[in-house]
mmCIF file of C-alpha atoms in Angstrom:
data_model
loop_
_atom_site.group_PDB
_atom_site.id
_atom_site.type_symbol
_atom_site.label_atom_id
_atom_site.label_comp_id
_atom_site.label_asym_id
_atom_site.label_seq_id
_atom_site.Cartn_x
_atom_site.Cartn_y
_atom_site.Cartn_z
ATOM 1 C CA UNK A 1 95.357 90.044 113.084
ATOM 2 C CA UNK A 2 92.482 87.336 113.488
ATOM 3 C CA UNK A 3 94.713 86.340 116.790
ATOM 4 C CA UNK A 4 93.920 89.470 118.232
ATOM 5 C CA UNK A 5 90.821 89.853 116.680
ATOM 6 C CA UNK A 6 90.044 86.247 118.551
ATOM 7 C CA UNK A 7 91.593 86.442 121.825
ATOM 8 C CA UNK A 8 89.867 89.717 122.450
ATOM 9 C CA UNK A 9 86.574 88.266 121.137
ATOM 10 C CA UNK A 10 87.441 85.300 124.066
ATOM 11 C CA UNK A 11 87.829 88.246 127.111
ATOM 12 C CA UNK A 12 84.479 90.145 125.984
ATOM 13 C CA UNK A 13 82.603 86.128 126.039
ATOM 14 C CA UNK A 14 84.392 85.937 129.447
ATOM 15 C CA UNK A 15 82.786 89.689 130.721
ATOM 16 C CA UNK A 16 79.703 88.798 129.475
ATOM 17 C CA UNK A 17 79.945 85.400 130.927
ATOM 18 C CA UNK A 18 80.420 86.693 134.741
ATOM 19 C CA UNK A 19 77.653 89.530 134.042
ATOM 20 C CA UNK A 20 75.275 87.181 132.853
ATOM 21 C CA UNK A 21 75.679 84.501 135.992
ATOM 22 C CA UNK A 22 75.202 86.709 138.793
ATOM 23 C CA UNK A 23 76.983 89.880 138.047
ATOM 24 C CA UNK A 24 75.596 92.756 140.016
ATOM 25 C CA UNK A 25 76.948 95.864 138.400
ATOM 26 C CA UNK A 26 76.969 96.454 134.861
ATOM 27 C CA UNK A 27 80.757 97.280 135.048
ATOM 28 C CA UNK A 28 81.513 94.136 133.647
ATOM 29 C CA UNK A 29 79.157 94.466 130.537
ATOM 30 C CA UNK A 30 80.570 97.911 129.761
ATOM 31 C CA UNK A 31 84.218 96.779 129.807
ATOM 32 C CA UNK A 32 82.744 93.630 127.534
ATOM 33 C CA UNK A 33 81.045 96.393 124.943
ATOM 34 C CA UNK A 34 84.476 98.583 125.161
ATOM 35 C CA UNK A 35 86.680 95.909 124.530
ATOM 36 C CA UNK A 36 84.672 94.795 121.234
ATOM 37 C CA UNK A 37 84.782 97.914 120.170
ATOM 38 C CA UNK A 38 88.778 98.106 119.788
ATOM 39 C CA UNK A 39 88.417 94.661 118.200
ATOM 40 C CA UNK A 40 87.564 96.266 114.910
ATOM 41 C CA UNK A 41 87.320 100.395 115.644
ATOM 42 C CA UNK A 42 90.955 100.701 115.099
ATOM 43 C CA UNK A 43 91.845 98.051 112.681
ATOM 44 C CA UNK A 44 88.423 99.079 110.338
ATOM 45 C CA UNK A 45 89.090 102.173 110.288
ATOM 46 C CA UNK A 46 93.087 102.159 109.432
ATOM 47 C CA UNK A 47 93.943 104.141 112.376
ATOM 48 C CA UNK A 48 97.429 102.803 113.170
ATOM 49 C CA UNK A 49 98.701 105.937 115.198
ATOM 50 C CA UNK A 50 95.850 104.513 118.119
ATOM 51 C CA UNK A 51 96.926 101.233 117.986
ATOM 52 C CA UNK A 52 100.254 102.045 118.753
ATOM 53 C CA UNK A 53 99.136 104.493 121.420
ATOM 54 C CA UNK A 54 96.889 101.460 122.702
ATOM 55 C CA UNK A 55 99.748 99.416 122.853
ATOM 56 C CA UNK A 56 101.761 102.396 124.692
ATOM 57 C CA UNK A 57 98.909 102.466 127.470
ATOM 58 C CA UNK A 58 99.519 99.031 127.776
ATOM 59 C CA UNK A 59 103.198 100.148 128.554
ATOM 60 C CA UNK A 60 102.403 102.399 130.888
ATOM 61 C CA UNK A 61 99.466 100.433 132.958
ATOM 62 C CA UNK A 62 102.395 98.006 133.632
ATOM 63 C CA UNK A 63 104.449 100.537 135.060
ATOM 64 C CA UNK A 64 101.845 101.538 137.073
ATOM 65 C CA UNK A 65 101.209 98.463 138.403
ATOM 66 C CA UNK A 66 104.244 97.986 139.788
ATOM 67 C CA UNK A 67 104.049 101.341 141.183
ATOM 68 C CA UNK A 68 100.920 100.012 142.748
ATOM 69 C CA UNK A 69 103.030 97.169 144.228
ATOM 70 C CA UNK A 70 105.770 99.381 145.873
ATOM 71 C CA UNK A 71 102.990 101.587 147.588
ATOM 72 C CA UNK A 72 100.836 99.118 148.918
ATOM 73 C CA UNK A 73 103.681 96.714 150.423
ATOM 74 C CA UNK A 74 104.968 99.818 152.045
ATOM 75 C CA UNK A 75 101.421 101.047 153.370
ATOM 76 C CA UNK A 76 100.951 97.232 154.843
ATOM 77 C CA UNK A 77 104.161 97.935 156.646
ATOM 78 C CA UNK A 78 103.196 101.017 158.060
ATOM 79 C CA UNK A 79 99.730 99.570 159.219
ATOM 80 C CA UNK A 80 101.758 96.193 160.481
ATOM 81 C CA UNK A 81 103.508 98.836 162.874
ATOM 82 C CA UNK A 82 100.568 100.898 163.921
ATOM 83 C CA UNK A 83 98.846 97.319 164.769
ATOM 84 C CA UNK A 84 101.905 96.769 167.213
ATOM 85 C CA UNK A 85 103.187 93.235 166.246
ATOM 86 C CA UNK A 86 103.866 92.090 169.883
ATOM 87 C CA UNK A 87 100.144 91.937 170.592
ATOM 88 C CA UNK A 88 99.254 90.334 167.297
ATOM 89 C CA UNK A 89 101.151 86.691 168.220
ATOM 90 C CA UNK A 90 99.486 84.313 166.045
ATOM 91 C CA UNK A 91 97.425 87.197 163.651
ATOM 92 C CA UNK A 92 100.302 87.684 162.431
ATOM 93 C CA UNK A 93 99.878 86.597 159.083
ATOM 94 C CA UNK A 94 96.573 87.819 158.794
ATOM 95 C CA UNK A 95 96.972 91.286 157.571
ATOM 96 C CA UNK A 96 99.923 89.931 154.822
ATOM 97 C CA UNK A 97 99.072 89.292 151.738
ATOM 98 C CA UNK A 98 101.308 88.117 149.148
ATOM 99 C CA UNK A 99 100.453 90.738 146.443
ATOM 100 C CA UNK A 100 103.535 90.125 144.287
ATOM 101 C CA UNK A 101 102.185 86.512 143.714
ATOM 102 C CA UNK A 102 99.213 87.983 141.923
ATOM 103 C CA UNK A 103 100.355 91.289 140.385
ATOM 104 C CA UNK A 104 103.944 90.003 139.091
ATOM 105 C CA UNK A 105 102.352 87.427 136.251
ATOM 106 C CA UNK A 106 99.897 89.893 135.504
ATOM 107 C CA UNK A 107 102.519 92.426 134.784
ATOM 108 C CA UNK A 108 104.863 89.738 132.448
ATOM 109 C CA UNK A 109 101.308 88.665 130.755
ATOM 110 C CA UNK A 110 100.684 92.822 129.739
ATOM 111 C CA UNK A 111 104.012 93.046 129.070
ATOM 112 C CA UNK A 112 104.374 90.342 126.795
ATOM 113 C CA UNK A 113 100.886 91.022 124.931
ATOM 114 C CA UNK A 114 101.735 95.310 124.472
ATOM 115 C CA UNK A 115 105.158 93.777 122.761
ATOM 116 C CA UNK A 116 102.993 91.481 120.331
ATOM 117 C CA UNK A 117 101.032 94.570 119.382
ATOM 118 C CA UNK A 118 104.221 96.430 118.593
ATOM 119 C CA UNK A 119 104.861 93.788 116.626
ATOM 120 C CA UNK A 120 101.593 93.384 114.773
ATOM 121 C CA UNK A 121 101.225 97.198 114.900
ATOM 122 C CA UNK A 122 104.094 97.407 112.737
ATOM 123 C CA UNK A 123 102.424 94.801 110.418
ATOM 124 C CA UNK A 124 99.245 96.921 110.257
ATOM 125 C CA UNK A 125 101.314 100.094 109.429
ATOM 126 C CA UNK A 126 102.541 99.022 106.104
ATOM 127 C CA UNK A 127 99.253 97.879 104.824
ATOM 128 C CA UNK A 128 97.359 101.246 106.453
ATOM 129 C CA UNK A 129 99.631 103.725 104.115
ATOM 130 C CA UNK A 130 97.270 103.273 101.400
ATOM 131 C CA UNK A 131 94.444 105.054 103.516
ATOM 132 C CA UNK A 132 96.543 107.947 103.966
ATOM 133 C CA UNK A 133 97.015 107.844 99.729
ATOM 134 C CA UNK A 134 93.801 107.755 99.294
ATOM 135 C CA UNK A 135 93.067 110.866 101.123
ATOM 136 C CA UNK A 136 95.818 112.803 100.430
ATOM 137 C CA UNK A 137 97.512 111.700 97.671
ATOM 138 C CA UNK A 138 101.299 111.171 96.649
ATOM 139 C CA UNK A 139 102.475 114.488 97.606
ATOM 140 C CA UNK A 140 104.525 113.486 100.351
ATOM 141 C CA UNK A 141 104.500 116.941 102.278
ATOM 142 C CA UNK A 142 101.072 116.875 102.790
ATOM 143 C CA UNK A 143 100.649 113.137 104.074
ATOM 144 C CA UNK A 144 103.374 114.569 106.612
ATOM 145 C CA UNK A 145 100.679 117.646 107.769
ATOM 146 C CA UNK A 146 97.612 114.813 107.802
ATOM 147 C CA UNK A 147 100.039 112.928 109.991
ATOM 148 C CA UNK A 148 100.600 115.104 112.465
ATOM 149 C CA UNK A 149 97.147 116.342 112.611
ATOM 150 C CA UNK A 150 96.164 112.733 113.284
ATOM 151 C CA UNK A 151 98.588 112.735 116.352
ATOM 152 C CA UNK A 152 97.408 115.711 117.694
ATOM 153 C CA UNK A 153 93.785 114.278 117.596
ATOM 154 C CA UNK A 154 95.057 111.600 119.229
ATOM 155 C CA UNK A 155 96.342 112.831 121.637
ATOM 156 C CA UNK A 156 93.284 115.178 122.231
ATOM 157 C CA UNK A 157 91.781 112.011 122.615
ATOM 158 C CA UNK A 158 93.386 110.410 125.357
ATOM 159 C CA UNK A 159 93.720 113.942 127.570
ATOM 160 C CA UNK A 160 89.875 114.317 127.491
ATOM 161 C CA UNK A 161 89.800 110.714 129.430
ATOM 162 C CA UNK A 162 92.890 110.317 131.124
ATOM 163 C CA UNK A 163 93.318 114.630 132.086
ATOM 164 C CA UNK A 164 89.906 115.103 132.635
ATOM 165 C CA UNK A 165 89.653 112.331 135.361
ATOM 166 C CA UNK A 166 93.179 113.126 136.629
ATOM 167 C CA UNK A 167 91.914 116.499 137.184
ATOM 168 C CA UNK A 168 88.362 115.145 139.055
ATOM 169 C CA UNK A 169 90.608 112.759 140.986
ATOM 170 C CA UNK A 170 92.688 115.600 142.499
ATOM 171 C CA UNK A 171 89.371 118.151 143.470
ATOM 172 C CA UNK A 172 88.341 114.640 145.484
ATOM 173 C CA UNK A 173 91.726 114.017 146.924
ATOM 174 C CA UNK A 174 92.699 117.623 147.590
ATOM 175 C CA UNK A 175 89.783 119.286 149.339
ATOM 176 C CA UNK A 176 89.873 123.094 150.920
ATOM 177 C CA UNK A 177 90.756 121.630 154.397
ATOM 178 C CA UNK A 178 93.454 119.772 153.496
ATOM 179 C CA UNK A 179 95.675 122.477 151.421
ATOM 180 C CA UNK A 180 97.144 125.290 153.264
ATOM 181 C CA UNK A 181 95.620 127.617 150.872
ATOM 182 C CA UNK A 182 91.508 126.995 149.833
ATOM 183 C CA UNK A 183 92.142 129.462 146.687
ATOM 184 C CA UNK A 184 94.561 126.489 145.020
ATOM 185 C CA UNK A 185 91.552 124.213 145.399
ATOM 186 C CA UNK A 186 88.954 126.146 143.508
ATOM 187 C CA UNK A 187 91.225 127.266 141.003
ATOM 188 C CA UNK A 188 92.173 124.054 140.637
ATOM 189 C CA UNK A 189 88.184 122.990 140.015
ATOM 190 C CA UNK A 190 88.321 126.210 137.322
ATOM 191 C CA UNK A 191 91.151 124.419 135.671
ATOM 192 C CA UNK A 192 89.080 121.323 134.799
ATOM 193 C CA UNK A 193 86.514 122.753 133.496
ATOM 194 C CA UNK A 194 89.133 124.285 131.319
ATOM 195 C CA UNK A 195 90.940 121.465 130.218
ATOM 196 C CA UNK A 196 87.409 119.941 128.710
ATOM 197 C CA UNK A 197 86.690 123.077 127.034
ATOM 198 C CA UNK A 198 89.994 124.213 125.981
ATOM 199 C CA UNK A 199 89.601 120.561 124.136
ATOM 200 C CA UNK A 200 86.754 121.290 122.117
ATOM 201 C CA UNK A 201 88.263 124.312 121.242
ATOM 202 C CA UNK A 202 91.101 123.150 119.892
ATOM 203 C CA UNK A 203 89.378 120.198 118.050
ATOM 204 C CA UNK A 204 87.253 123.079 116.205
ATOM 205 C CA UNK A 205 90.165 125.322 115.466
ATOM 206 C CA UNK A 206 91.586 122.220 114.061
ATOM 207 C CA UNK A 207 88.712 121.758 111.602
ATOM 208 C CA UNK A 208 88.530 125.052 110.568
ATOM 209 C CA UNK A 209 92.357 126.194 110.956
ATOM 210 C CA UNK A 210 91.545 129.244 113.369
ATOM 211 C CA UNK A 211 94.765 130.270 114.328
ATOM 212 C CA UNK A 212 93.079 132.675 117.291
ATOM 213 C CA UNK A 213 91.548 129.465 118.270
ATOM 214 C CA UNK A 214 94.264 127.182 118.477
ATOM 215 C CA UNK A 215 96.529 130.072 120.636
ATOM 216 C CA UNK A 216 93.935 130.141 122.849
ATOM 217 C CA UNK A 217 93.970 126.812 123.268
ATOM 218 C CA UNK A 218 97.942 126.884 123.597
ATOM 219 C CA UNK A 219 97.498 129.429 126.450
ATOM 220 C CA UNK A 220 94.868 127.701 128.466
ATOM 221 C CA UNK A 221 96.404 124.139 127.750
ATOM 222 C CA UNK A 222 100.266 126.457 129.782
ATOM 223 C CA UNK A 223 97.845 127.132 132.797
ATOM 224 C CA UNK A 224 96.416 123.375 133.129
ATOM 225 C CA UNK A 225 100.394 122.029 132.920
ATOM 226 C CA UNK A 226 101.445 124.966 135.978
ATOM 227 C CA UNK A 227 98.334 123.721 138.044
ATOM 228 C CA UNK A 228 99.618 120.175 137.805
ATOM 229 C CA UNK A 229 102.741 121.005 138.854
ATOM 230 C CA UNK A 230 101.558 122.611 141.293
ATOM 231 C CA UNK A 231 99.495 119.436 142.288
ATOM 232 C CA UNK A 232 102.963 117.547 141.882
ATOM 233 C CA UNK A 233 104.327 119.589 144.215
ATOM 234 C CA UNK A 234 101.947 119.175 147.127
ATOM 235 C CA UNK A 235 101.515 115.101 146.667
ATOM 236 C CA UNK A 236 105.386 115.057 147.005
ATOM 237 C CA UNK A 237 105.669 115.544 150.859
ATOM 238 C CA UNK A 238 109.201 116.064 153.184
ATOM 239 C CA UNK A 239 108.913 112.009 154.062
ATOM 240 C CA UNK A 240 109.068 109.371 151.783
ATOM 241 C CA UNK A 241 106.614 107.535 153.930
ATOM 242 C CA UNK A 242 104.112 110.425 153.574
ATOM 243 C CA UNK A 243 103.998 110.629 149.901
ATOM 244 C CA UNK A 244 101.762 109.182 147.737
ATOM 245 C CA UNK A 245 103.716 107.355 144.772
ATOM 246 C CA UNK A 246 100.545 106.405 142.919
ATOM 247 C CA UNK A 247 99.265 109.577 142.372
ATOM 248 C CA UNK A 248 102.521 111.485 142.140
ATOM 249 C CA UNK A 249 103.649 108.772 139.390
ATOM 250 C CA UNK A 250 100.027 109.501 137.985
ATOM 251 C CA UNK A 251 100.511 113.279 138.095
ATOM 252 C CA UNK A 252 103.951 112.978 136.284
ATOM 253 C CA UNK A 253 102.546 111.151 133.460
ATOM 254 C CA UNK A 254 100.145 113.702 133.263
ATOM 255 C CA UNK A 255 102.800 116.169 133.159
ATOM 256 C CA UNK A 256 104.089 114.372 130.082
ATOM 257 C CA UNK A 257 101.278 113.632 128.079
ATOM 258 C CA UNK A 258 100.334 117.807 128.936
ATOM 259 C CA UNK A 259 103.690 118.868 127.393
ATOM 260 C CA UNK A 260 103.732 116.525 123.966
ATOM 261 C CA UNK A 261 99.884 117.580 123.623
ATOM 262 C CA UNK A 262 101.372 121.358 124.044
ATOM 263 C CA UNK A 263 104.173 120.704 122.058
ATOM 264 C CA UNK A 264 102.072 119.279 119.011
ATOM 265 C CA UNK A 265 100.225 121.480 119.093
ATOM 266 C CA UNK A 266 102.534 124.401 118.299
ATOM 267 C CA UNK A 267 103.524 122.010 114.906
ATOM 268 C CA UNK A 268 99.574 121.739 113.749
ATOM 269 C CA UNK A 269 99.046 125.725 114.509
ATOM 270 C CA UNK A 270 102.163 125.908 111.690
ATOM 271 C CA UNK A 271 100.901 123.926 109.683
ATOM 272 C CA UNK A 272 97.558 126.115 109.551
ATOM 273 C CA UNK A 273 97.528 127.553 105.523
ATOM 274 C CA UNK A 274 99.631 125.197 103.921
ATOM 275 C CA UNK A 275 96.709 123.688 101.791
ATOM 276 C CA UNK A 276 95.643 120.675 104.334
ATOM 277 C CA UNK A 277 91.900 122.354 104.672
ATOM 278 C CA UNK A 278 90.274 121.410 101.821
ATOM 279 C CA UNK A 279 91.445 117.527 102.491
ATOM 280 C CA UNK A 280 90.073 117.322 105.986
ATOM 281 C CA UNK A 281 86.550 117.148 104.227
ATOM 282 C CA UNK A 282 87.093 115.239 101.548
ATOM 283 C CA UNK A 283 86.275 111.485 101.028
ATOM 284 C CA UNK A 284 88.582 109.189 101.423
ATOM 285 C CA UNK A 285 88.882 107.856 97.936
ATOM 286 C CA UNK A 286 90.585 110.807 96.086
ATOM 287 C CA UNK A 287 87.719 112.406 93.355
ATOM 288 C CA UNK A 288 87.504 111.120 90.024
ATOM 289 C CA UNK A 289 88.516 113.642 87.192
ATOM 290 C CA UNK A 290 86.080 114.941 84.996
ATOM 291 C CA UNK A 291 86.903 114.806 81.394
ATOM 292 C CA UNK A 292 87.264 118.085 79.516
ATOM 293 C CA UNK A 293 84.521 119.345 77.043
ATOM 294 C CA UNK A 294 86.766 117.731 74.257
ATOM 295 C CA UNK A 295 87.023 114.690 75.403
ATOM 296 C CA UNK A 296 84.202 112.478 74.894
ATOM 297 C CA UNK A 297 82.683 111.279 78.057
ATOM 298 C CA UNK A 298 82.129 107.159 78.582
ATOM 299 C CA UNK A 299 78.354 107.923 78.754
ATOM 300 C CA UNK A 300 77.818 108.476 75.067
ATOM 301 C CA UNK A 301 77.590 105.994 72.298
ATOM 302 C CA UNK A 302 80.819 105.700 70.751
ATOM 303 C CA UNK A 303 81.368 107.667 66.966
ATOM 304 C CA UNK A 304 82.955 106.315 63.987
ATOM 305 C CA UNK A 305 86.572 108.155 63.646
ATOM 306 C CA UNK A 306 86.946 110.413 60.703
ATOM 307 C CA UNK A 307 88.765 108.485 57.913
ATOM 308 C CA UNK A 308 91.995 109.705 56.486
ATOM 309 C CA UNK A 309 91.825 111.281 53.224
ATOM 310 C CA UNK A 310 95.131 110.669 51.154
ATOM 311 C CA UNK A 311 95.998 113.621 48.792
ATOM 312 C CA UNK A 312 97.352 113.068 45.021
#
């Protein structure tokens, strides 16, 4: 743990570093303030379902990557042949850049790093179930219905960042004059500012166990998952070299992360009334009893005990 806690201590120094010395943009002092807040967020507050999902981002920003690396050598293709390579003679070289030489030990570094996480994850997770004791208590049953509750905030979580921006991405990408219909684009700009509030709704229902709520939330959250299909469907053109991998592997991940949020959530609207309400505001050290009116409380001075009388 003080291995991670140190070598991401290093990276923020490092942000801070390049914004200090001539940074222009304060991009590199946010991503220095984010990054020391996972340092102890996660680990202080024993929330070991979000450092495995950090460590599953990690996952998937390497596929992406390499995603990344298939589109753009193809694009420089394309633009090599629109440039007409007779003409170019000696600029030939010019417009080729060796992005595998840059992106490929990137990729092995994340690689190796998300499986250390796994790794100490794991670690973390068998200390952590104390926490969840704590809280709940030894009934097994229940720690199960915190559990997935947890998940499903989780995920929550992650779809108000990564949905919400995949959502803005696609209004920018997709504009009236470029779909064949207009009336997909500005239901698609009614969809996202569904999927933020459909969020919030569900996060309350959660609290409070609304069961209205939460189907609400279950039939806005079907519409969002049709209109990215529908989204899939028009970024996946008749020619390879017309489609847009990037965004259609970005859309498919969507997709997925849409569907597990959907399917968890059907499992937390079940577990609505089986006696997990009362523990979602309770401290997490589990109350201390109170003694009973015949039991004499710690507070008061101590009596002598009656002595025992022996009969003739």
């Amino acid at each position: 743990m003080s291995r991670i806690i140190d070598r991401n201590h290093d990276v923020a120094n490092e942000f801070n570093y390049y914004y200090n010395n001539g940074g222009k943009d304060d991009c590199s002092k946010l991503v220095g303030d984010r990054i020391k807040n996972i340092i102890g967020e996660n680990i202080y507050n024993q929330n070991t379902i979000q450092i495995i999902t950090i460590a599953v981002i990690n996952y998937l920003c390497a596929l992406v990557e390499i995603v990344q690396i298939v589109e753009i050598n193809r694009w420089k293709k394309q633009a090599y042949e629109c440039l007409n390579a007779d003409k170019l003679d000696g600029d030939k070289h010019s417009i080729e850049v060796n992005i595998e030489t840059y992106e490929v030990p990137l990729i092995i570094i994340l690689l190796i790093c998300a499986t250390l996480q796994v790794f100490f994850t794991w670690q973390l997770y068998r200390q952590f179930g104390w926490n969840i004791y704590k809280k709940i208590g030894a009934d097994l049953r229940m720690q199960r219905l915190y559990r997935t509750m947890l998940i499903f905030v989780m995920f929550l979580k992650i779809d108000l960042f990564f949905m919400s921006y995949l959502a803005i991405e696609a209004c920018t990408v997709s504009p009236p004059n470029r779909l064949t219909d207009s009336r997909l684009y500005y239901f698609h700009v009614c969809i996202t500012i569904i999927i933020v509030l459909s969020q919030i709704l569900a996060y309350r229902s959660l609290r409070s166990e609304s069961s209205l709520g939460m189907k609400i939330f279950i039939g806005a959250w079907i519409v969002c998952i049709a209109d990215f299909i529908i989204l899939l469907k028009f970024s996946i053109k008749s020619s390879s070299e017309e489609s847009w991998y990037f965004f259609s592997a970005v859309i498919v991940i969507g997709l997925v992360m849409g569907l597990v949020t959907l399917l968890w959530s059907i499992f937390v609207l079940r577990n609505f009334g089986k006696g997990l309400k009362p523990h979602l505001s309770r401290p997490y050290s589990l109350p201390t009893q109170r003694p009973s009116n015949n039991i004499t409380s710690s507070s008061d001075p101590p009596t002598r005990p009656p002595r025992w009388a022996i009969d003739d």
